[in-house]
Amino acid sequence: MGSTMPDGCCTKEEQPVGHQSSTCSDEQKNNSCGLSRRLSGQACQSHLDAALQKYALYLQMGRCICRSVLAPLETCCSKDKRQQALQFIKLETDSVKQSASPVRNIQITFDKNNITPRSQLSSADQTHNDEARRTGQNSHLLGTSLADIEKGSNGNLRIAVSISGMTCTSCSKKGMNVLHRIPGVVNPNINFVAGTGEFELEHRLDPNEVISQFEHETGFKCLQIRRENQSIDLLISKSEAKRLEDRLITGVRSISMLDKATYSVEYDPRLIGARSLLALIPSASLAAPRNVSSLVTGKKSMYLTTLTTVSAAALTIPVVVLAWSNNSIPYKKRSIISLVLATCVQAIAVPEFYVGAMKSLIFSRIIEMDMLVVISITAAYVYSVVALALKHRGYALEQGELFETSTLLVTLVLMGRLVSTVARIKAFTAVSMKSLQAEVALLIDESGQYSQIDARLLEYGDTVIVRSYARIVTDGEVISGSSTVDESMITGEAIPISKSPGDMVIAGTINRSTPLSIRLTRLPGRNSITDIADLVESALDSKPPVQDLADKVASWFIPTVVGISLVVFAIWFAIAFKVQKQNAGGSVGLAITYSIAVLAVSCPCALGLAVPMVLIIAGGLAAKSGIVIKQASATERAYRTTDVIFDKTGTLTTGTLEVVEEAYYETSLQIAGVKSLICALLRGNTHPVSSAVVSHLQNHADGTVRLEGIQTIPGAGLKAAWNAHELKAGNPYWLGVDARPEISRLVERGMTVLGVLIDSELVAAYGFESTLRPEATAVVQDLHRRKVTCHIVSGDGLKVVEDVARTVGIKQHNIASRQTPSSKQEYVRRLIDQGKTVLFCGDGINDAVAVAQAHIGVQIGSTSEITRATADVVLTGGLEGIPALLDISKQAFRRIVFNIVWSGIYNSCAILLAAGAFVKARIPPAYAGLGELVSILPVILVTMTLISFRRKAL
C-alpha cells in the first residue's frame, strides 16, 4: 500500500484523509501503546482503527477491479452500479465492525478523480458513544443491529412493507401465493388486519423489483418500511431532491418521493444529525408528521373506499327508486336510465372486484371473495341486459331486469368493506403505543437557553428540558433535577418512580413534580416506544392454532359456496321447468336469482377477522399494562394455565442483592489481592449475585489483573485460570464446600451464599439478602384464588427457598432448591407430562431452557431488555402482569370463540335463506349484498369491547 505502521502512534501525516487526529501523548506511547504491544505482540486499538479506515476502501477497490476483469459489462464501479457498490460497502463495513472492536463509520464519497474515505462521526457523537458504552446503553444507541433487523436466515435481507388494498383474508392468501412463486423470496408472511407483510430476499435480488412484481400480480399498493435508520419528511422541490441525492452526503442513505412536494430522507443519525441535514438545504422545511406507515396506507385505502362507496350509492339509489316505486316514467326511458346507471356502477366494480379476482385466478390460482362478488354482479347485469334487449324486441321474460340487484350488490359490499376498514384502523389506533410519542421538545443550547423544536430534529448528544406533567420525548439519562415519573403507560406500575441524576427515563412516560434535564440516549422513532410497538405488531405474524384452523376453514369456504350456488341453480331450474311448467327463459331467470343470492350473501370475512383483530387489540391492551406479548399463541394459551412456576432471585425477589456478610480465609495472597481477583472474575457477568459483589468491591478493582479462559457454568458459577492457578466462584454446592461450618452458618440464616476457591482452597465467602417484591404475595394469593398452583424453583439452598415460599404463601411440597438450568427444565417437563398447562416466570439469566420448555414462557425485565428477551411474554412492570395476562387471554379467547361461532351460524342460516330452503322466507338477491355488513358488524362490535376492558386491582 505504500506505507507502513510505525512503532509509535500514528503521526498527523500518516492519518487517513478526513481522519481526526488521534495522536497519542508521550505517556500513551510509553504505556498504553508501546508497552502493550511489546508485551502482547498486538497493535493498539488506535492503530487498528486507523489501519481499518485507511485500507478498507482499497480492499473494496481491489474487489471491484477483479469484478471488472471478470465481468467488464457489469462492473460494480460503473456509473449505473454506483449505488449498489455503496450498499455493498456499507454491508461489508458493518460486518467488520460487528466482528472487531468499535471503529468509526466509513462513508465512501465518489468524485470524478478520486475516491476518499471520510470519518464523519462528530465529536459530540463520539462523546455520546463513549458515554453510552460506559453506562451500558450502547444497545440503545445502535438500536437493534442492522444484521438483526435487515438480515434473515442465511444472511438474506429482511424486507417489511405496509400493504393497502387488502379487503379480506383471501387477499392475504393471494399475496402469500404470489410471494411463494417469486424465486429468491423466502419465509413470506402477510397480516391482513395489520396491513403489513414481511419476507426474506436473497442479496442478488432488487427489493424494488420484487415489490413491483408483487403489486402487479396482486393489485395491492406497497410501501417499504425501513427500520434500520431514521427518516425525516421534507418539503422540497424535485430539483433540490435531485441535487441532494447527487451530493452523496455522508450519512444520507436514500431519498424517496412521497408526493409532488414531499420527500422522505433516510439517514444514519450516528453520522449526520437531523438539524445538520436540514441546514444543508436552505429552502427545505419539515413536512407534517406522518402516522405509522400501516396506518397511513390504511387511511388512504379508507378514503378511496369511502369515495367509491359514495359514488356507487349515488348511482344505485336512482336505479332502486325506478325499479321499486310506482312512477309514471315510460318503461323505455326508465329501462335506458337504469342500464346507463348500472353500467356506471359496473365500471366502478371493475377496479374494485374484477381486477383483483382475475389476478388471483391467473397469478395465484385461487378463487377469492372478490370472485363471488364478480360472479354475482356479472350474472345479474348480463341477465338484465339480455332481458332488456329481448323486451325491447318484443320478447318479455317472466323474470324482468335485475339492474337494482347488480347495483345494490356492489354498493352494499363496498359499504361492508368500508365498515371493516374503519374498524381495523380504529382498533389499531386505539391500542397503538406510538401515540405516546411526544411531538415537540425543549432543547437546551450551549449557552443554557432553551427553545421548542420538533422532536424529529433531535440529535445524539442533545439535552432537553422536560417540564412538570409533560411527556418525556425519548429515552435518556437525567443529568439534573429530581422528580417522580409516571411510567404506568409503559410498565403498568401505578406508583410514580423517583428519578434523580444518573437515572434512566423512558420515552412516553410523564414527568410529575419538577422539571428534569435529560441527555438523550435514543432518538424519537427508535426508542422504547417503537421497540414495544414493533414487537406487538410482529407478534401478529405468529399464528396461534385457532387462527390456523380459521384459515383452513376460510380456504375451503369459497369453493364450497360456488359449488352450493351451482346446485341451487340446478335445483330451482328443475323446479321452475318441471314443476311450475315455466319456459326455459323463465326457469333460468328464477334459478339465477337464487344462485346470485347464495353467492352474494355468503361471507368469510367474519371468519377472517375473528382471530387477528382480537389479537391486535389484546396485544396493544397488554402492552399498555406493561405486558409485551411476543408470541400470539401466548394470548390463546395463557387463560388455560394450571401451574405457575417462579424462579426466586430476580423474580419473586428484586434483582438487587445486598452483601450483608463477607469472610476471607487464610491464603498466601493478601486480602486486597483476593478482592482484585474476585472483581476480575465477576466483572461483566450480569447475574444479580455477581453484580452485588462487584458493586460491593468496586473500590478494590485492579485493572491490571488478567484472567484467562473465563467460563460461565449455568446455574453453578464461573471459573478461570490465573498464573497457572484455577479460580472458581459460585454456589457452595457446586464448589463442594456446603458442609463447611462457616458456609452452613450463612445458609441456615436464609442467605444466598457465594464461595470463592483458588485451587480447591476456600478463600472467600459472601452472604446476601434479597428483598421480596412488594407485589409477590398478592400475586400468589390471586393465582391461588384462580385455582392455579404456584411453584418455586431456585438454585439457592433449601432454607432460603423455604423462607421465601412461606412468606408468599406457596406450599412446601411445591418448591425445589439447588436446581440447575437442566433440572428446572425437567421440573417443567414433569408437570407438562401430567397434563398441566405451565407458565414459567424467570429473569432470563439461568432459566432460558425452562422458559422455552413451558407452554408460556414469561420473562420479567426492563424496557431495555424486551428486544433481547427470548420468552413469549416480557413483563416490563412487576409480577402483577401475570394475573393481568391471564385476564386478557381469557377475555380475548371468549371473543375469538364468539366470532368463529357467529361466522358459522350466520353463513349457515344466510345460505339456507338465500337458497330458498324455507319456502315462505328468503333473502332476495338485491338485499344479499348486505351479507358482508351483517356478518362482520357483530364481530367488530364484540371485539371492540375489549378496548374498554379494565381488570380489577390486586
PDB file of N, CA and C in Angstrom, residues 731-764:
ATOM      1  N   ASN A 731     -22.006 -21.165  43.662  1.00  0.00           N
ATOM      2  CA  ASN A 731     -22.751 -21.606  44.841  1.00  0.00           C
ATOM      3  C   ASN A 731     -21.972 -22.715  45.565  1.00  0.00           C
ATOM      4  N   PRO A 732     -22.132 -22.818  46.863  1.00  0.00           N
ATOM      5  CA  PRO A 732     -21.299 -23.735  47.657  1.00  0.00           C
ATOM      6  C   PRO A 732     -21.517 -25.209  47.309  1.00  0.00           C
ATOM      7  N   TYR A 733     -22.653 -25.565  46.751  1.00  0.00           N
ATOM      8  CA  TYR A 733     -22.915 -26.971  46.397  1.00  0.00           C
ATOM      9  C   TYR A 733     -22.081 -27.374  45.185  1.00  0.00           C
ATOM     10  N   TRP A 734     -21.949 -26.494  44.243  1.00  0.00           N
ATOM     11  CA  TRP A 734     -21.099 -26.760  43.076  1.00  0.00           C
ATOM     12  C   TRP A 734     -19.628 -26.789  43.481  1.00  0.00           C
ATOM     13  N   LEU A 735     -19.254 -25.903  44.412  1.00  0.00           N
ATOM     14  CA  LEU A 735     -17.859 -25.857  44.856  1.00  0.00           C
ATOM     15  C   LEU A 735     -17.522 -26.998  45.814  1.00  0.00           C
ATOM     16  N   GLY A 736     -18.560 -27.645  46.382  1.00  0.00           N
ATOM     17  CA  GLY A 736     -18.326 -28.738  47.313  1.00  0.00           C
ATOM     18  C   GLY A 736     -17.938 -28.290  48.701  1.00  0.00           C
ATOM     19  N   VAL A 737     -18.316 -27.069  49.090  1.00  0.00           N
ATOM     20  CA  VAL A 737     -17.949 -26.546  50.412  1.00  0.00           C
ATOM     21  C   VAL A 737     -19.188 -26.289  51.263  1.00  0.00           C
ATOM     22  N   ASP A 738     -20.338 -26.828  50.859  1.00  0.00           N
ATOM     23  CA  ASP A 738     -21.582 -26.539  51.571  1.00  0.00           C
ATOM     24  C   ASP A 738     -21.592 -27.114  52.981  1.00  0.00           C
ATOM     25  N   ALA A 739     -20.758 -28.139  53.242  1.00  0.00           N
ATOM     26  CA  ALA A 739     -20.749 -28.762  54.571  1.00  0.00           C
ATOM     27  C   ALA A 739     -19.840 -28.028  55.549  1.00  0.00           C
ATOM     28  N   ARG A 740     -19.041 -27.100  55.085  1.00  0.00           N
ATOM     29  CA  ARG A 740     -18.140 -26.390  55.986  1.00  0.00           C
ATOM     30  C   ARG A 740     -18.944 -25.499  56.929  1.00  0.00           C
ATOM     31  N   PRO A 741     -18.560 -25.442  58.211  1.00  0.00           N
ATOM     32  CA  PRO A 741     -19.352 -24.703  59.214  1.00  0.00           C
ATOM     33  C   PRO A 741     -19.585 -23.244  58.847  1.00  0.00           C
ATOM     34  N   GLU A 742     -18.543 -22.580  58.350  1.00  0.00           N
ATOM     35  CA  GLU A 742     -18.700 -21.160  58.049  1.00  0.00           C
ATOM     36  C   GLU A 742     -19.701 -20.912  56.916  1.00  0.00           C
ATOM     37  N   ILE A 743     -19.848 -21.914  56.019  1.00  0.00           N
ATOM     38  CA  ILE A 743     -20.819 -21.792  54.927  1.00  0.00           C
ATOM     39  C   ILE A 743     -22.211 -22.174  55.403  1.00  0.00           C
ATOM     40  N   SER A 744     -22.314 -23.295  56.102  1.00  0.00           N
ATOM     41  CA  SER A 744     -23.633 -23.749  56.577  1.00  0.00           C
ATOM     42  C   SER A 744     -24.257 -22.748  57.534  1.00  0.00           C
ATOM     43  N   ARG A 745     -23.425 -21.988  58.264  1.00  0.00           N
ATOM     44  CA  ARG A 745     -23.955 -20.966  59.165  1.00  0.00           C
ATOM     45  C   ARG A 745     -24.696 -19.884  58.362  1.00  0.00           C
ATOM     46  N   LEU A 746     -24.135 -19.492  57.239  1.00  0.00           N
ATOM     47  CA  LEU A 746     -24.794 -18.486  56.397  1.00  0.00           C
ATOM     48  C   LEU A 746     -26.068 -19.041  55.765  1.00  0.00           C
ATOM     49  N   VAL A 747     -25.996 -20.308  55.345  1.00  0.00           N
ATOM     50  CA  VAL A 747     -27.157 -20.935  54.709  1.00  0.00           C
ATOM     51  C   VAL A 747     -28.315 -21.056  55.692  1.00  0.00           C
ATOM     52  N   GLU A 748     -27.994 -21.447  56.936  1.00  0.00           N
ATOM     53  CA  GLU A 748     -29.042 -21.606  57.948  1.00  0.00           C
ATOM     54  C   GLU A 748     -29.726 -20.295  58.294  1.00  0.00           C
ATOM     55  N   ARG A 749     -29.059 -19.203  58.059  1.00  0.00           N
ATOM     56  CA  ARG A 749     -29.648 -17.888  58.315  1.00  0.00           C
ATOM     57  C   ARG A 749     -30.505 -17.417  57.137  1.00  0.00           C
ATOM     58  N   GLY A 750     -30.663 -18.293  56.127  1.00  0.00           N
ATOM     59  CA  GLY A 750     -31.527 -17.977  54.988  1.00  0.00           C
ATOM     60  C   GLY A 750     -30.887 -17.063  53.973  1.00  0.00           C
ATOM     61  N   MET A 751     -29.561 -17.059  53.919  1.00  0.00           N
ATOM     62  CA  MET A 751     -28.869 -16.191  52.974  1.00  0.00           C
ATOM     63  C   MET A 751     -28.527 -16.940  51.693  1.00  0.00           C
ATOM     64  N   THR A 752     -28.435 -16.179  50.611  1.00  0.00           N
ATOM     65  CA  THR A 752     -27.819 -16.687  49.388  1.00  0.00           C
ATOM     66  C   THR A 752     -26.315 -16.586  49.581  1.00  0.00           C
ATOM     67  N   VAL A 753     -25.576 -17.637  49.229  1.00  0.00           N
ATOM     68  CA  VAL A 753     -24.142 -17.696  49.530  1.00  0.00           C
ATOM     69  C   VAL A 753     -23.334 -17.853  48.246  1.00  0.00           C
ATOM     70  N   LEU A 754     -22.232 -17.118  48.167  1.00  0.00           N
ATOM     71  CA  LEU A 754     -21.258 -17.265  47.082  1.00  0.00           C
ATOM     72  C   LEU A 754     -19.918 -17.598  47.690  1.00  0.00           C
ATOM     73  N   GLY A 755     -19.309 -18.679  47.221  1.00  0.00           N
ATOM     74  CA  GLY A 755     -17.980 -19.048  47.679  1.00  0.00           C
ATOM     75  C   GLY A 755     -16.961 -18.837  46.583  1.00  0.00           C
ATOM     76  N   VAL A 756     -15.696 -18.642  46.976  1.00  0.00           N
ATOM     77  CA  VAL A 756     -14.606 -18.444  46.018  1.00  0.00           C
ATOM     78  C   VAL A 756     -13.472 -19.387  46.379  1.00  0.00           C
ATOM     79  N   LEU A 757     -12.986 -20.155  45.390  1.00  0.00           N
ATOM     80  CA  LEU A 757     -11.888 -21.104  45.587  1.00  0.00           C
ATOM     81  C   LEU A 757     -10.709 -20.738  44.705  1.00  0.00           C
ATOM     82  N   ILE A 758      -9.522 -20.939  45.248  1.00  0.00           N
ATOM     83  CA  ILE A 758      -8.297 -20.914  44.434  1.00  0.00           C
ATOM     84  C   ILE A 758      -7.624 -22.261  44.633  1.00  0.00           C
ATOM     85  N   ASP A 759      -7.584 -23.041  43.544  1.00  0.00           N
ATOM     86  CA  ASP A 759      -7.024 -24.397  43.598  1.00  0.00           C
ATOM     87  C   ASP A 759      -7.676 -25.215  44.719  1.00  0.00           C
ATOM     88  N   SER A 760      -9.011 -25.221  44.728  1.00  0.00           N
ATOM     89  CA  SER A 760      -9.822 -26.006  45.681  1.00  0.00           C
ATOM     90  C   SER A 760      -9.707 -25.527  47.119  1.00  0.00           C
ATOM     91  N   GLU A 761      -9.078 -24.380  47.347  1.00  0.00           N
ATOM     92  CA  GLU A 761      -8.945 -23.824  48.694  1.00  0.00           C
ATOM     93  C   GLU A 761      -9.911 -22.649  48.834  1.00  0.00           C
ATOM     94  N   LEU A 762     -10.794 -22.702  49.840  1.00  0.00           N
ATOM     95  CA  LEU A 762     -11.759 -21.642  50.061  1.00  0.00           C
ATOM     96  C   LEU A 762     -11.034 -20.385  50.537  1.00  0.00           C
ATOM     97  N   VAL A 763     -11.202 -19.303  49.772  1.00  0.00           N
ATOM     98  CA  VAL A 763     -10.514 -18.064  50.131  1.00  0.00           C
ATOM     99  C   VAL A 763     -11.475 -16.950  50.520  1.00  0.00           C
ATOM    100  N   ALA A 764     -12.760 -17.082  50.148  1.00  0.00           N
ATOM    101  CA  ALA A 764     -13.718 -16.022  50.487  1.00  0.00           C
ATOM    102  C   ALA A 764     -15.134 -16.576  50.411  1.00  0.00           C
TER     103      ALA A 764
END
